[in-house]
GROMACS .gro file of C-alpha atoms in nm:
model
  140
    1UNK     CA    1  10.975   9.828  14.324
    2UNK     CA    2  10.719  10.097  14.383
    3UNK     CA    3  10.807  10.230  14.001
    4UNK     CA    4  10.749   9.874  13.845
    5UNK     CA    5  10.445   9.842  14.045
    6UNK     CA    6  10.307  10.143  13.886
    7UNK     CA    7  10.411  10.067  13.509
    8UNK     CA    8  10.210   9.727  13.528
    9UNK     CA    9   9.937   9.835  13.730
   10UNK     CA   10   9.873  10.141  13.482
   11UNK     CA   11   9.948   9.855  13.140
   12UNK     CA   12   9.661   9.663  13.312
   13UNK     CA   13   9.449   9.932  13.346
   14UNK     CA   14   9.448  10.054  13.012
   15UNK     CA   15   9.434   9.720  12.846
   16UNK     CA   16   9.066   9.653  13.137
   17UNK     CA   17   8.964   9.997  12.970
   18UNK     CA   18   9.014   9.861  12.605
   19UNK     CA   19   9.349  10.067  12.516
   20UNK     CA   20   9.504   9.941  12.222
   21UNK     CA   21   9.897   9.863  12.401
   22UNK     CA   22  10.032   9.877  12.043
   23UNK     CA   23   9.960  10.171  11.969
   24UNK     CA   24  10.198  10.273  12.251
   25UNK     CA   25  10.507  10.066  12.064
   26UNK     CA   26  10.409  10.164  11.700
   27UNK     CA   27  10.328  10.397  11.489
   28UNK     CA   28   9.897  10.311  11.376
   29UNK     CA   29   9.751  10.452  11.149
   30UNK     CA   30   9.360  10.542  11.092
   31UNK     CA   31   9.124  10.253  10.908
   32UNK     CA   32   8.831  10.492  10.855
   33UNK     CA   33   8.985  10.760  10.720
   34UNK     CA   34   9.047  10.786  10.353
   35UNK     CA   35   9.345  10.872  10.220
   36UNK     CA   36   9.393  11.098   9.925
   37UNK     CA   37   9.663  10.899   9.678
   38UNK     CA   38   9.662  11.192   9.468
   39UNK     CA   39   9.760  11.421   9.713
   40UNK     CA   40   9.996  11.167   9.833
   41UNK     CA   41  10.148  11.154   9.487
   42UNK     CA   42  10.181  11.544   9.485
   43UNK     CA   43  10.370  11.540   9.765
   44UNK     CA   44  10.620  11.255   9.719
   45UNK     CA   45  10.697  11.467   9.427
   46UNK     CA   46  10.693  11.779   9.557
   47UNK     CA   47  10.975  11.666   9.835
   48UNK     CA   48  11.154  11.496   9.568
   49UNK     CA   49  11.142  11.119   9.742
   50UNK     CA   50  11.137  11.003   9.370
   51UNK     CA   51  11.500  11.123   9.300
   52UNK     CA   52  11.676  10.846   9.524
   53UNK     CA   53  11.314  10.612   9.581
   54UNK     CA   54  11.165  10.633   9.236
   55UNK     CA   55  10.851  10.700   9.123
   56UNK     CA   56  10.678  10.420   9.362
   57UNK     CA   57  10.920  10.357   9.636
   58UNK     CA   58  11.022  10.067   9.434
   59UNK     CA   59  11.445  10.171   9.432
   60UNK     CA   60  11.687  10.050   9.708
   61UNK     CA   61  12.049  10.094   9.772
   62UNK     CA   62  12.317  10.001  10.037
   63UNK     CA   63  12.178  10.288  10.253
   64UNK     CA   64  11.827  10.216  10.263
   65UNK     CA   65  11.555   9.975  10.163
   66UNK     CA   66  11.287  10.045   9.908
   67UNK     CA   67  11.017  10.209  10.071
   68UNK     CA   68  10.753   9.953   9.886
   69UNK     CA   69  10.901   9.691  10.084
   70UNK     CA   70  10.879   9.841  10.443
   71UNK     CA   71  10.614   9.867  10.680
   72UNK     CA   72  10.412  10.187  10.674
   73UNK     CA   73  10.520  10.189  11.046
   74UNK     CA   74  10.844  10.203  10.963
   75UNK     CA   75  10.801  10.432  10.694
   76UNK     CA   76  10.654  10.631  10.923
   77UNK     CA   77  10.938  10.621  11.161
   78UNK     CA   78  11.195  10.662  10.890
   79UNK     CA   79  11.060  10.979  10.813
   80UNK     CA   80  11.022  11.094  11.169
   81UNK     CA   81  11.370  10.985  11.281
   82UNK     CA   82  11.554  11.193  10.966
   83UNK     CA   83  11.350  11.467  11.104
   84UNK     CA   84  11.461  11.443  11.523
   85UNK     CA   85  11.836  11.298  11.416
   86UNK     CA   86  11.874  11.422  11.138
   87UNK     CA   87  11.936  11.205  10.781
   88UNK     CA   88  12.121  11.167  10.450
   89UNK     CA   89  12.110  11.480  10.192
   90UNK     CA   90  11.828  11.660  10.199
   91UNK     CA   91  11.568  11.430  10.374
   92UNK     CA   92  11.609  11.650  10.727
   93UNK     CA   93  11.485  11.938  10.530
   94UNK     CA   94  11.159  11.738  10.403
   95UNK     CA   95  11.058  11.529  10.655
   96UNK     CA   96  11.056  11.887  10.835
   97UNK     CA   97  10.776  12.034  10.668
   98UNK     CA   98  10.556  11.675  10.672
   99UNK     CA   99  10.299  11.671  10.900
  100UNK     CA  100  10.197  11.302  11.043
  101UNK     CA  101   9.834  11.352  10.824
  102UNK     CA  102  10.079  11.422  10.543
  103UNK     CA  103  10.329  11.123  10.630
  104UNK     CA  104  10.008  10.893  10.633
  105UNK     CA  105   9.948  11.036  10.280
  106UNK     CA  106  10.262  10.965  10.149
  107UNK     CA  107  10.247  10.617  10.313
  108UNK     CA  108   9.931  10.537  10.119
  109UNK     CA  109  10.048  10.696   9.765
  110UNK     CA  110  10.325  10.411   9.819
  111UNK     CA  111  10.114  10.132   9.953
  112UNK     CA  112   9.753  10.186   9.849
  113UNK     CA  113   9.511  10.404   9.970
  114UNK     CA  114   9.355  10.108  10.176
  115UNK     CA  115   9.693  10.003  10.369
  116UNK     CA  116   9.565  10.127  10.672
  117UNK     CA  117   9.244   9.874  10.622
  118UNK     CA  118   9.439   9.575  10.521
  119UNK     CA  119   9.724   9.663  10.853
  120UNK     CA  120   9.345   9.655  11.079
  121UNK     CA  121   9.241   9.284  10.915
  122UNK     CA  122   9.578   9.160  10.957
  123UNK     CA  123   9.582   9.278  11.310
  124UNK     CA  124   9.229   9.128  11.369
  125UNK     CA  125   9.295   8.775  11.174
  126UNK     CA  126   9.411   8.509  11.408
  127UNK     CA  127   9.711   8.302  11.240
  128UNK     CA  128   9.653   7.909  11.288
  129UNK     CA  129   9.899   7.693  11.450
  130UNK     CA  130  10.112   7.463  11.261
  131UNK     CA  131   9.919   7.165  11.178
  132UNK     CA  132  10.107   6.845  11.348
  133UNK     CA  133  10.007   6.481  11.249
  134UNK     CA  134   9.916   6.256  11.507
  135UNK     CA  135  10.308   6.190  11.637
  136UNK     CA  136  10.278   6.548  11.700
  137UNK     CA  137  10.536   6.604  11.413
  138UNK     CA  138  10.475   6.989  11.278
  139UNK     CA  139  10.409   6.987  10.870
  140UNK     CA  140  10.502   7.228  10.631
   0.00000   0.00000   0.00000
C-alpha cells in the first residue's frame, strides 16, 4: 500500500512540475538539435546495416521489419536491445560501439533529419473526434 502510495504520489509530482511522463515509457528524442544525415549515412555504412536493411532501411524479411517503416523509438530500442540481449549475426557487435547521439544519427539518416521535429508536432497536435451526425451515428 505504502509502495503504491509512493509511485503515484511521485507520477503526480513530476507531471505538477511539468515532467514529460513519456519520456519515462519511450525512447524521445531531441527537436532542437540537428542531426547530421551525412554522418548518419557514414555510419549505417560503416556498421554494415545496409547488407541485410539496404541502403535506406527500406528491406524486410521474416526476422525483422524494414527499419523505414518503424518508429524511431523502436528503432532506437531495436538497437539497444541487440546490444543488452544480444541479436542476430553481427548486430551485438555494432549496436556495441553506437552511442545513443550516434543511434539518433542513424535514426535520422533513415527517417529525415527533421523526424525528431515532425515526432514533437505530432505529439503536440490534438486528433479530433469522430464526427457523428445528429443520431449520434460515427462517420467515416
Amino acid at each position: 500500500m505504502m509502495i503504491r502510495w509512493l509511485f503515484l504520489s511521485s507520477i503526480f509530482a513530476l507531471g505538477l512540475f511539468g515532467f514529460d511522463l513519456k519520456s519515462l515509457f519511450t525512447y524521445t528524442f531531441d527537436a532542437s538539435k540537428n542531426y547530421d544525415t551525412q554522418k548518419g549515412k557514414e555510419l549505417y555504412f560503416h556498421n554494415k546495416c545496409h547488407t541485410c536493411h539496404g541502403e535506406l532501411g527500406e528491406k524486410s524479411s521474416a526476422n525483422f521489419e524494414a527499419l523505414k517503416d518503424m518508429s524511431p523509438a523502436d528503432i532506437k530500442a531495436a538497437l539497444i536491445g541487440y546490444d543488452l540481449e544480444g541479436g542476430a549475426m553481427n548486430r551485438v557487435t555494432h549496436s556495441r560501439k553506437l552511442s545513443h547521439s550516434d543511434m539518433d544519427t542513424l535514426i535520422a539518416y533513415i527517417k529525415g533529419e527533421d523526424f525528431a521535429v515532425k515526432l514533437q508536432a505530432e505529439d503536440l497536435l490534438e486528433k479530433e473526434p469522430p464526427q457523428k451526425t445528429k443520431h449520434g451515428i460515427f462517420i467515416k
